[in-house]
Coordinates of C-alpha atoms in Angstrom, one line a residue:
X1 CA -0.4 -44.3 20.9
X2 CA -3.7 -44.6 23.0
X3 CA -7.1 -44.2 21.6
X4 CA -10.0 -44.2 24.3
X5 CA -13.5 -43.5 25.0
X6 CA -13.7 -40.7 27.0
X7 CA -17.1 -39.2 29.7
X8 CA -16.0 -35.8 31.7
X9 CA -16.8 -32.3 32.5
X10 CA -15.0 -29.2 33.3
X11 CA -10.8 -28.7 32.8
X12 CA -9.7 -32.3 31.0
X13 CA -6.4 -33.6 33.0
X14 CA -4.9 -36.1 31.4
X15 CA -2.1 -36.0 29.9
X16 CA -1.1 -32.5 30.9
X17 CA 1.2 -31.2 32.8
X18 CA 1.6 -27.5 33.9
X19 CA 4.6 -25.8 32.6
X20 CA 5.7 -23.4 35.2
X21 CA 6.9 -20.4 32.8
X22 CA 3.4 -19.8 31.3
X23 CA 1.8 -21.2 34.0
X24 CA -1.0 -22.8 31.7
X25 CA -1.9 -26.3 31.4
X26 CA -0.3 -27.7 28.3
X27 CA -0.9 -30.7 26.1
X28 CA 1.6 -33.4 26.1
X29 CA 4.1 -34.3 23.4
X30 CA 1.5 -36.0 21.0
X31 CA -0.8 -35.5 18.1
X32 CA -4.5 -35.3 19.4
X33 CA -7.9 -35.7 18.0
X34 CA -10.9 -35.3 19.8
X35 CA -14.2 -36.5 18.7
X36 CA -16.9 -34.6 20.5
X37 CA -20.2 -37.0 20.6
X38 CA -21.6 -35.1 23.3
X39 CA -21.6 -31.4 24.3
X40 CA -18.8 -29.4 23.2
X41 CA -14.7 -28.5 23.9
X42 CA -13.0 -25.4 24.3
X43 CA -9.2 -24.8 23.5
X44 CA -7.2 -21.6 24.4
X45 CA -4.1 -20.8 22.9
X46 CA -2.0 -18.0 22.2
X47 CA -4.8 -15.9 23.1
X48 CA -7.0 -17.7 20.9
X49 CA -10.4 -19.7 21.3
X50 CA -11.5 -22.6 19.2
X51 CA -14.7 -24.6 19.6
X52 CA -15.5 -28.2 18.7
X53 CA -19.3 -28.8 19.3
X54 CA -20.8 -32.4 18.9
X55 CA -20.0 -34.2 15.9
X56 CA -16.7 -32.2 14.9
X57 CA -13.2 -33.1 16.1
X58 CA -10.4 -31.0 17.6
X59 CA -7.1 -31.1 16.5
X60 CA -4.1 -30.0 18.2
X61 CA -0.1 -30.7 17.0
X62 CA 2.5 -31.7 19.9
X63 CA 3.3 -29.2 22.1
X64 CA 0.7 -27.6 22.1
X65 CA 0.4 -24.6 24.9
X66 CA -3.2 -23.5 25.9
X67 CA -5.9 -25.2 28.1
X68 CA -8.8 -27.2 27.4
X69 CA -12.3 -27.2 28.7
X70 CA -14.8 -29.5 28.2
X71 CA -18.2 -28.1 28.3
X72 CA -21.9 -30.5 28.1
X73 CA -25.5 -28.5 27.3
X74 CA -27.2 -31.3 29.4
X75 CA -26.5 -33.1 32.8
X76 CA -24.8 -35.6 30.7
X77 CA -21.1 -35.2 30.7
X78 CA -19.5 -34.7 27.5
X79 CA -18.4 -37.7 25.7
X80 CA -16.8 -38.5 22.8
X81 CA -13.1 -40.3 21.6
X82 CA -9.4 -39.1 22.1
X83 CA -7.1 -40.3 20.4
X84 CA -3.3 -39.4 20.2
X85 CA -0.4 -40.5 18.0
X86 CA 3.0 -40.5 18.6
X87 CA 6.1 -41.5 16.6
X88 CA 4.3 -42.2 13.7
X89 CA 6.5 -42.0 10.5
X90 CA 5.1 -38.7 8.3
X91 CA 3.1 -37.3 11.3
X92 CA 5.8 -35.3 13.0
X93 CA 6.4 -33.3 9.7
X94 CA 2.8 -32.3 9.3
X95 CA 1.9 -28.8 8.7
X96 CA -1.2 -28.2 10.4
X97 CA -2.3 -25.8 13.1
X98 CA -4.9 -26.4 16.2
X99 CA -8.2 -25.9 14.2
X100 CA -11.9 -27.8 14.3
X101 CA -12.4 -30.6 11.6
X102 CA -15.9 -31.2 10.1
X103 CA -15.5 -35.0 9.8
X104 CA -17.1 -36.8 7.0
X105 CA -18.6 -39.9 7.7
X106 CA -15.9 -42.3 6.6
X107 CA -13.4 -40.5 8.9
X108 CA -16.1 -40.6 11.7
X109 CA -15.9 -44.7 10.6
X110 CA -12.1 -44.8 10.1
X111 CA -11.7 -43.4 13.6
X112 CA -14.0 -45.7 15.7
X113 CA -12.7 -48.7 13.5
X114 CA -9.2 -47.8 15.5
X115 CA -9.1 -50.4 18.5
X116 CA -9.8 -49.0 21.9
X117 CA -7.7 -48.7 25.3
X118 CA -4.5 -49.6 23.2
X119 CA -1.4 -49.6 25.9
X120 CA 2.6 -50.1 24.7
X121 CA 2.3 -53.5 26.0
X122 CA 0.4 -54.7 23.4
X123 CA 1.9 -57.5 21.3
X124 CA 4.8 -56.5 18.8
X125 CA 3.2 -58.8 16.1
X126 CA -0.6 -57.3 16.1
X127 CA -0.2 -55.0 13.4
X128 CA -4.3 -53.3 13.8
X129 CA -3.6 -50.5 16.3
X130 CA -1.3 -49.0 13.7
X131 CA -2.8 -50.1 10.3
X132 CA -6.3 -48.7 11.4
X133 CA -5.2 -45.3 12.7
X134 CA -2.8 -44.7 9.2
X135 CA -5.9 -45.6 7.5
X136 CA -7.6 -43.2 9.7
X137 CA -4.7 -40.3 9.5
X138 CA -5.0 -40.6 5.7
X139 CA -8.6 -40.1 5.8
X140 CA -8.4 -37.1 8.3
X141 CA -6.0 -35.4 6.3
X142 CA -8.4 -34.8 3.3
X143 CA -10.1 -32.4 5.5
X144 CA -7.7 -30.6 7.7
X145 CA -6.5 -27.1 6.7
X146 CA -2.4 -26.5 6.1
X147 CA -1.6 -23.6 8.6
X148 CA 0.1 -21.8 5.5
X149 CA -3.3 -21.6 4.1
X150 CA -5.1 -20.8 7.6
X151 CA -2.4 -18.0 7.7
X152 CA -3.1 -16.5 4.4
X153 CA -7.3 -16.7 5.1
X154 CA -6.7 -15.0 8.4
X155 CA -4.6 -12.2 6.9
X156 CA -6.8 -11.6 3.6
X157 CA -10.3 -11.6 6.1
X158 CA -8.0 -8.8 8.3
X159 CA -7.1 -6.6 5.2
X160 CA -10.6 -6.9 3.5
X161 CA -12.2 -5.8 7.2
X162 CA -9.6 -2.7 6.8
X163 CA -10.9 -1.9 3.0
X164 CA -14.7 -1.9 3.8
X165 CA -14.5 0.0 7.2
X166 CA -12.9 3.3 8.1
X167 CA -14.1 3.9 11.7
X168 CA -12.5 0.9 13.2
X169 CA -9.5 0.0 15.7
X170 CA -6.9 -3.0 15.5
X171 CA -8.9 -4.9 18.1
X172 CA -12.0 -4.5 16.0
X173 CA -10.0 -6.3 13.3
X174 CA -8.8 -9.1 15.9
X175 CA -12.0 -9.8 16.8
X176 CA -13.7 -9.8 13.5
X177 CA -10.9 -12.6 12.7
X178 CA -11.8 -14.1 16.2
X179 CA -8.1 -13.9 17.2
X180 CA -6.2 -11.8 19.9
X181 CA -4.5 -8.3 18.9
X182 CA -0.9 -10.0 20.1
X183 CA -1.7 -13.2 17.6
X184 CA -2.6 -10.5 14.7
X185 CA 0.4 -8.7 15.1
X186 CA 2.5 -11.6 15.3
X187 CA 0.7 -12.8 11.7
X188 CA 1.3 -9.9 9.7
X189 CA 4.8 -9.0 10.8
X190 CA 5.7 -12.8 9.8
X191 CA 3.8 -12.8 6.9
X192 CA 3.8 -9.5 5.2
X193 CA 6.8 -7.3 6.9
X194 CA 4.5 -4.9 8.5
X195 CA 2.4 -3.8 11.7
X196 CA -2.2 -4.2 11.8
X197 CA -1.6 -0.6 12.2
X198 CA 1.1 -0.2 9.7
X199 CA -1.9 -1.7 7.3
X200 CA -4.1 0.4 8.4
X201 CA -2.5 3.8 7.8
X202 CA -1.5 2.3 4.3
X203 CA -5.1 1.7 3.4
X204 CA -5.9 4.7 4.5
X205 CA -3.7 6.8 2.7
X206 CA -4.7 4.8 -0.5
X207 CA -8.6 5.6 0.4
X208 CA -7.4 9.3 0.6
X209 CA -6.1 9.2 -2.4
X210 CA -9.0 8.5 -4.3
X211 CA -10.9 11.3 -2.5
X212 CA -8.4 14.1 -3.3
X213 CA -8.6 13.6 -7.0
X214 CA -12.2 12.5 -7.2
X215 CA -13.8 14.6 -4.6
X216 CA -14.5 17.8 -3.2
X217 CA -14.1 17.2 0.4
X218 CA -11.6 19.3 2.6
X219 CA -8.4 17.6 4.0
X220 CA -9.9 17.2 7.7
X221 CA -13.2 15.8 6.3
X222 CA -11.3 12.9 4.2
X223 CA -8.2 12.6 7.3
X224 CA -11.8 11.7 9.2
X225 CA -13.5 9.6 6.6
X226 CA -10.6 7.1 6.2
X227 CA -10.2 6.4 9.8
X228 CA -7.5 9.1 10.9
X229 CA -8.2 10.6 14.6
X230 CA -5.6 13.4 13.2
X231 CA -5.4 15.7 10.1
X232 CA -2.1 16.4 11.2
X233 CA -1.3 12.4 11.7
X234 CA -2.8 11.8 7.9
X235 CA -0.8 14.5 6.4
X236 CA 2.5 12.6 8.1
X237 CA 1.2 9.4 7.2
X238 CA 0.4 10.5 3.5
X239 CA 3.2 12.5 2.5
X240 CA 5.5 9.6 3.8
X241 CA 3.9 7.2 1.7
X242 CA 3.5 10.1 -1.5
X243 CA 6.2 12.1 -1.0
X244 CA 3.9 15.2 -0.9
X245 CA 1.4 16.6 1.1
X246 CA -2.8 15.5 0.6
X247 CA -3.0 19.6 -0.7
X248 CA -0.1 19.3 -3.0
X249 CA -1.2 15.9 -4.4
X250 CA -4.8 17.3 -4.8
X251 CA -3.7 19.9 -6.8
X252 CA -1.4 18.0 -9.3
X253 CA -4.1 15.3 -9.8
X254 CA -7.5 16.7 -9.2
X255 CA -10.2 15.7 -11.8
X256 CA -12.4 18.5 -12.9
X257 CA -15.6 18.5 -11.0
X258 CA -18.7 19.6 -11.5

């Protein structure tokens, strides 16, 4: 458990280590919070970027895998507080993913209130360290975001990019989410069984399907409006999903037109 002031610049050292099979510097088996005062921070994980500016805090669970780079807008070096928690009772079961916290001003207080430059060979008996940072930790936790709900925002931003563009490509949707295309894929075939692109053809073919029965536009002209570089792709991906072709569903459910 060591909480500490903190004044640097450039890749932040301690308290890595460099794991040889990824080959990326990786934070150490602890809890972390950092409290940017100065400048800003920069993690990378997974293919991911986050950014803590001054006067937000960074979180990051154990194990971590990513690097972090500390950034400062002046000639001052960025400065600010670390502190990370281990073998706390409760914390090792919390649910949370890397993210940026927007503090309020009683965890800003409940934070600094922790004593400073803590080592494990402080007296058994002295009771702060650990009262002040579970006061802290309960504070924290009133802001912090449950990764099942992170998940779920990520996921509904994706599909509701999907519905409200049709000229677009699965790293369009990454970035619009500000995630990599490897992390998106990963989310939706753990969360919702299928593929970014899966999704997309789906969508698609559920667009289409409005503009057969509603519309007098040919079968190339709506393949194209909902985001198909094929007619001969949409007709696959339609009939698969309708059990007849775009021209044989037109024709069973067209509305009459004027």
């Amino acid at each position: 458990m060591i909480d500490y002031n903190f004044n640097t610049s450039g890749l932040f050292a301690f308290n890595y280590y460099i794991d040889h099979n990824t080959e990326k510097n990786v934070i150490s088996s602890l809890f972390t919070f950092i409290y940017v005062k100065n400048g800003f921070c920069q993690l990378t994980y997974d293919d991911t970027v986050i950014t803590a500016n001054e006067g937000q805090i960074l979180f990051t669970p154990s194990d971590t895998k990513g690097e972090l780079l500390f950034y400062s807008k002046t000639k001052e070096q960025c400065k600010g507080i670390f502190f990370h928690v281990r073998f706390f009772a409760g914390v090792n079961n919390w649910d949370y993913h890397p993210q940026v916290i927007n503090p309020t001003e009683n965890v800003i207080h409940y934070l600094e209130e922790v004593p400073k430059n803590i080592n494990y060979k402080m007296p058994k008996k002295d009771c702060t360290f650990i009262k002040k940072a579970y006061t802290f930790l309960e504070a924290v936790q009133t802001v912090m975001v449950k990764s099942n709900h992170r998940y779920s925002e990520l996921i509904e931003n994706a599909i509701e990019y999907m519905f409200n563009n049709s000229k677009y490509s699965i790293s369009d949707v990454a970035r619009h989410c500000n995630i990599s295309v490897r992390y998106l894929s990963k989310l939706f075939e753990k969360n919702i069984g299928i593929s970014p692109v899966k999704m997309k053809q789906k969508i698609g073919a559920e667009k289409a399907e409005e503009l057969l029965t509603e519309t007098n536009l040919t079968i190339d002209e709506i393949a194209s409006r909902v985001g198909f570089e094929s007619t001969a792709h949409f007709r696959k991906v339609f009939q698969s999903r309708f059990f007849v072709s775009p021209r044989e569903f037109r024709k069973q459910n067209k509305l009459e037109l004027r």
